[in-house]
Protein backbone atom coordinates (compact mmCIF):
# COMPACT_ATOMS: atom_id res chain seq x y z
CA MET A 1 -8.87 -4.29 37.62
CA ILE A 2 -5.19 -4.98 36.97
CA PRO A 3 -4.92 -7.89 34.52
CA SER A 4 -3.09 -11.03 35.63
CA LEU A 5 -2.10 -14.41 34.30
CA VAL A 6 -1.56 -17.01 37.02
CA CYS A 7 -0.22 -20.57 36.73
CA HIS A 8 -0.42 -22.81 39.79
CA ASP A 9 1.48 -26.12 39.70
CA LEU A 10 0.60 -26.33 36.00
CA THR A 11 1.62 -29.48 34.12
CA LYS A 12 1.05 -30.87 30.66
CA ASP A 13 2.14 -34.39 29.74
CA ARG A 14 2.57 -35.59 26.19
CA LYS A 15 4.01 -38.79 24.77
CA ASN A 16 7.58 -37.49 24.60
CA PHE A 17 7.41 -34.26 26.59
CA SER A 18 6.29 -32.94 29.97
CA LEU A 19 5.78 -29.30 30.91
CA GLY A 20 6.02 -28.20 34.51
CA PRO A 21 5.08 -27.98 37.21
CA VAL A 22 4.96 -24.24 36.51
CA SER A 23 3.85 -21.65 39.09
CA LEU A 24 3.93 -18.04 37.88
CA THR A 25 2.05 -14.78 38.24
CA LEU A 26 2.35 -12.33 35.35
CA ARG A 27 1.46 -8.65 35.64
CA PRO A 28 1.39 -5.82 33.06
CA GLY A 29 4.62 -5.44 31.12
CA VAL A 30 6.52 -7.51 28.59
CA THR A 31 7.49 -11.04 29.60
CA CYS A 32 9.66 -13.01 27.19
CA LEU A 33 9.50 -16.81 27.24
CA VAL A 34 12.88 -18.01 26.03
CA GLY A 35 14.03 -21.50 25.20
CA ALA A 36 15.03 -23.87 22.45
CA ASN A 37 12.43 -25.37 20.13
CA GLY A 38 10.44 -27.89 22.14
CA ALA A 39 11.16 -26.24 25.51
CA GLY A 40 7.45 -25.69 26.20
CA LYS A 41 6.90 -22.07 25.15
CA SER A 42 4.05 -22.70 22.71
CA SER A 43 2.48 -25.30 25.02
CA LEU A 44 2.32 -22.76 27.82
CA MET A 45 0.64 -20.24 25.53
CA ARG A 46 -1.93 -22.76 24.31
CA LEU A 47 -2.74 -23.67 27.90
CA ALA A 48 -3.18 -20.00 28.78
CA LEU A 49 -5.63 -19.60 25.91
CA GLY A 50 -7.63 -22.69 26.86
CA LEU A 51 -6.77 -24.38 23.56
CA GLU A 52 -5.44 -27.33 25.55
CA ALA A 53 -6.34 -28.69 28.97
CA PRO A 54 -3.63 -29.11 31.60
CA THR A 55 -2.76 -32.54 32.93
CA SER A 56 -2.82 -31.11 36.47
CA GLY A 57 -2.76 -27.78 38.21
CA GLY A 58 -4.42 -24.72 36.80
CA ILE A 59 -4.04 -21.50 34.88
CA SER A 60 -6.26 -18.44 35.13
CA LEU A 61 -6.38 -15.31 33.04
CA SER A 62 -8.24 -12.19 34.07
CA GLY A 63 -9.72 -10.17 31.26
CA THR A 64 -9.49 -11.00 27.58
CA ALA A 65 -6.60 -12.33 25.48
CA GLY A 66 -5.33 -11.63 21.99
CA TYR A 67 -3.21 -14.27 20.28
CA MET A 68 -0.73 -14.23 17.42
CA PRO A 69 0.32 -17.78 16.48
CA GLN A 70 3.73 -18.52 15.02
CA ASP A 71 2.24 -19.87 11.81
CA LEU A 72 -0.07 -17.26 10.33
CA SER A 73 -2.70 -18.12 7.75
CA PHE A 74 -4.55 -15.37 5.89
CA PRO A 75 -6.96 -15.24 2.94
CA SER A 76 -4.47 -13.91 0.41
CA ALA A 77 -7.10 -12.38 -1.88
CA ALA A 78 -8.75 -10.37 0.90
CA ARG A 79 -7.89 -6.75 1.59
CA ALA A 80 -6.17 -6.19 4.92
CA SER A 81 -8.96 -3.90 6.15
CA ASP A 82 -11.71 -6.34 5.15
CA TYR A 83 -9.94 -9.18 6.97
CA LEU A 84 -9.60 -7.08 10.11
CA ARG A 85 -13.26 -6.02 9.96
CA HIS A 86 -14.16 -9.71 9.96
CA VAL A 87 -11.93 -10.30 12.99
CA ALA A 88 -13.52 -7.26 14.67
CA MET A 89 -16.92 -8.88 14.22
CA LEU A 90 -15.64 -12.16 15.73
CA VAL A 91 -14.29 -10.44 18.85
CA GLY A 92 -17.56 -8.61 19.42
CA ILE A 93 -16.83 -5.06 18.31
CA PRO A 94 -20.17 -3.41 17.41
CA ARG A 95 -20.81 -2.93 13.69
CA GLU A 96 -20.79 0.87 13.93
CA ALA A 97 -17.37 0.86 15.63
CA ARG A 98 -15.57 -1.65 13.41
CA ALA A 99 -14.33 0.70 10.70
CA SER A 100 -12.76 3.12 13.18
CA ALA A 101 -11.29 0.24 15.21
CA VAL A 102 -9.65 -1.19 12.08
CA THR A 103 -8.30 2.21 11.02
CA ALA A 104 -6.81 2.76 14.48
CA ILE A 105 -5.21 -0.68 14.72
CA LEU A 106 -3.67 -0.44 11.25
CA ALA A 107 -2.06 2.86 12.28
CA GLN A 108 -0.84 1.35 15.54
CA VAL A 109 1.11 -1.40 13.75
CA GLY A 110 2.42 0.85 10.99
CA LEU A 111 0.08 -0.31 8.22
CA ALA A 112 -2.10 2.79 7.91
CA ASP A 113 -1.47 3.00 4.17
CA ARG A 114 -1.98 -0.72 3.51
CA GLY A 115 -5.61 -1.24 4.46
CA GLU A 116 -6.74 -1.58 0.85
CA SER A 117 -3.84 -3.85 -0.15
CA ARG A 118 -4.49 -7.52 -0.86
CA ILE A 119 -2.91 -9.58 1.89
CA GLY A 120 -1.10 -11.70 -0.68
CA ALA A 121 0.70 -8.57 -1.91
CA LEU A 122 2.06 -7.65 1.53
CA SER A 123 5.66 -8.39 2.44
CA GLY A 124 6.46 -10.97 5.09
CA GLY A 125 7.08 -8.27 7.66
CA MET A 126 3.77 -6.58 6.88
CA ARG A 127 1.90 -9.87 7.25
CA ARG A 128 3.51 -10.40 10.67
CA ARG A 129 2.33 -6.91 11.68
CA LEU A 130 -1.14 -7.75 10.35
CA GLY A 131 -1.04 -10.77 12.65
CA LEU A 132 -0.26 -8.44 15.53
CA ALA A 133 -3.12 -6.16 14.48
CA GLN A 134 -5.69 -8.97 14.59
CA ALA A 135 -4.43 -9.96 18.06
CA LEU A 136 -4.91 -6.37 19.29
CA LEU A 137 -8.49 -5.91 18.06
CA GLY A 138 -10.90 -5.62 20.95
CA SER A 139 -8.19 -4.15 23.24
CA PRO A 140 -7.31 -7.39 25.05
CA SER A 141 -5.79 -7.13 28.52
CA VAL A 142 -3.39 -9.98 27.77
CA LEU A 143 -1.40 -10.30 24.53
CA LEU A 144 0.19 -13.64 23.64
CA LEU A 145 2.66 -13.58 20.73
CA ASP A 146 4.28 -16.82 19.60
CA GLU A 147 7.62 -16.16 17.83
CA PRO A 148 6.36 -12.84 16.38
CA THR A 149 9.64 -11.97 14.59
CA VAL A 150 10.44 -15.40 13.17
CA GLY A 151 11.47 -15.36 9.51
CA LEU A 152 11.93 -11.59 9.32
CA ASP A 153 15.01 -9.79 8.10
CA PRO A 154 16.82 -7.39 10.51
CA ARG A 155 14.93 -4.29 9.37
CA GLN A 156 11.57 -6.05 9.59
CA ARG A 157 12.41 -7.36 13.07
CA VAL A 158 13.12 -3.82 14.26
CA GLU A 159 9.79 -2.60 12.84
CA MET A 160 7.95 -5.49 14.47
CA ARG A 161 9.58 -4.91 17.84
CA ARG A 162 8.62 -1.24 17.69
CA ALA A 163 5.00 -2.21 16.98
CA ILE A 164 5.02 -4.67 19.89
CA ALA A 165 6.49 -2.06 22.24
CA ARG A 166 3.74 0.41 21.32
CA ALA A 167 1.11 -2.24 21.95
CA SER A 168 2.49 -3.34 25.33
CA SER A 169 2.41 -0.18 27.40
CA SER A 170 -0.68 -1.02 29.47
CA ARG A 171 -1.23 -4.77 29.24
CA ILE A 172 0.38 -8.11 29.92
CA SER A 173 2.38 -9.08 26.86
CA VAL A 174 3.86 -12.56 26.71
CA ILE A 175 6.28 -13.15 23.86
CA SER A 176 7.82 -16.50 23.06
CA THR A 177 11.12 -16.20 21.23
CA HIS A 178 14.52 -17.76 20.79
CA LEU A 179 16.04 -14.50 19.49
CA VAL A 180 18.09 -12.71 22.12
CA ASP A 181 17.70 -9.36 20.32
CA ASP A 182 13.94 -9.58 20.92
CA VAL A 183 14.54 -10.18 24.62
CA ALA A 184 17.10 -7.40 24.99
CA ASP A 185 14.88 -4.83 23.24
CA LEU A 186 11.53 -5.74 24.79
CA ALA A 187 11.65 -7.75 28.01
CA ASP A 188 10.80 -6.38 31.44
CA ARG A 189 10.86 -9.99 32.66
CA VAL A 190 12.55 -13.06 31.22
CA ILE A 191 11.45 -16.65 31.83
CA VAL A 192 13.82 -19.30 30.51
CA LEU A 193 12.34 -22.73 29.79
CA HIS A 194 14.48 -25.84 29.34
CA ASP A 195 12.98 -29.30 28.81
CA GLY A 196 9.61 -28.12 30.11
CA GLN A 197 11.01 -26.58 33.31
CA VAL A 198 11.38 -22.94 34.36
CA VAL A 199 15.13 -22.63 34.96
CA ALA A 200 15.34 -18.83 35.29
CA ASP A 201 12.89 -16.03 36.03
CA GLY A 202 13.54 -12.33 36.55
CA SER A 203 14.79 -9.19 34.90
CA GLN A 204 17.46 -9.38 32.21
CA GLU A 205 20.05 -8.58 34.87
CA ASP A 206 18.63 -11.26 37.18
CA VAL A 207 18.88 -13.91 34.46
CA VAL A 208 22.53 -13.05 33.83
CA ALA A 209 23.26 -13.24 37.56
CA GLN A 210 21.44 -16.61 37.90
CA ALA A 211 23.16 -18.24 34.91
CA PRO A 212 25.38 -21.29 35.42
CA GLY A 213 28.98 -20.06 35.42
CA SER A 214 27.91 -16.41 35.62
CA SER A 215 30.78 -13.95 35.69
CA PRO A 216 31.21 -10.15 35.50
CA GLY A 217 30.47 -8.88 32.01
CA MET A 218 28.55 -12.00 30.94
CA SER A 219 26.14 -11.18 28.12
CA LEU A 220 22.45 -11.98 28.16
CA GLU A 221 22.98 -14.24 25.15
CA LEU A 222 25.62 -16.29 26.93
CA ALA A 223 23.50 -16.48 30.08
CA ILE A 224 20.48 -17.81 28.19
CA SER A 225 22.71 -20.24 26.30
CA ALA A 226 24.10 -21.53 29.59
CA PHE A 227 20.61 -22.32 30.85
CA MET A 228 19.57 -23.94 27.58
CA THR A 229 22.64 -26.19 27.43
CA GLY A 230 22.72 -26.98 31.10
CA ALA A 231 26.22 -25.56 31.42
CA SER A 232 27.72 -25.42 34.86
């Protein structure tokens, strides 16, 4: 079965913020959710995961989901491999398969030689990739990554994007970001959120064409900025 993530007239009301209504169908490939802080990117992810209930409408996810939150918290004294074996247990990987699953996932995210390292000794970029590894355990059909490259230096961001690209070849990957480089390198589809509303949806080229004040040669960065500032 082809995995899907479907939102139908989805809304979420908070004291000072409202998301939606949002109606979307996501299929395999990389979709980047783009918008300023507070635009609704993280809220949409939490609704997809069932961590919050919608105010109205609905959201359905076929298959299983892996999640990497923006703010990662690890047991710093634990070895990376031991931590991942614990996560493997939580996602239901049989005991006899956990060691091989952890070895494979560490290699996939470029941490094959860091399994025995204490997490507290890993660099910031390595910890972000460890966060991706725990989201990938159990081979989820949907991958939700909330600001996966935040706080990384340019070299670390490139390494992280490469790891995400390797992980996204056969599943739905939804990445929230405000970094245009992430979008340009990864996105098959771009959804721009502004004040809780979807204001653009399509390929990178579509978003540029849809942008307020679009003109020949307009960059993706300027197009996204135009949507986020409400330029006309």
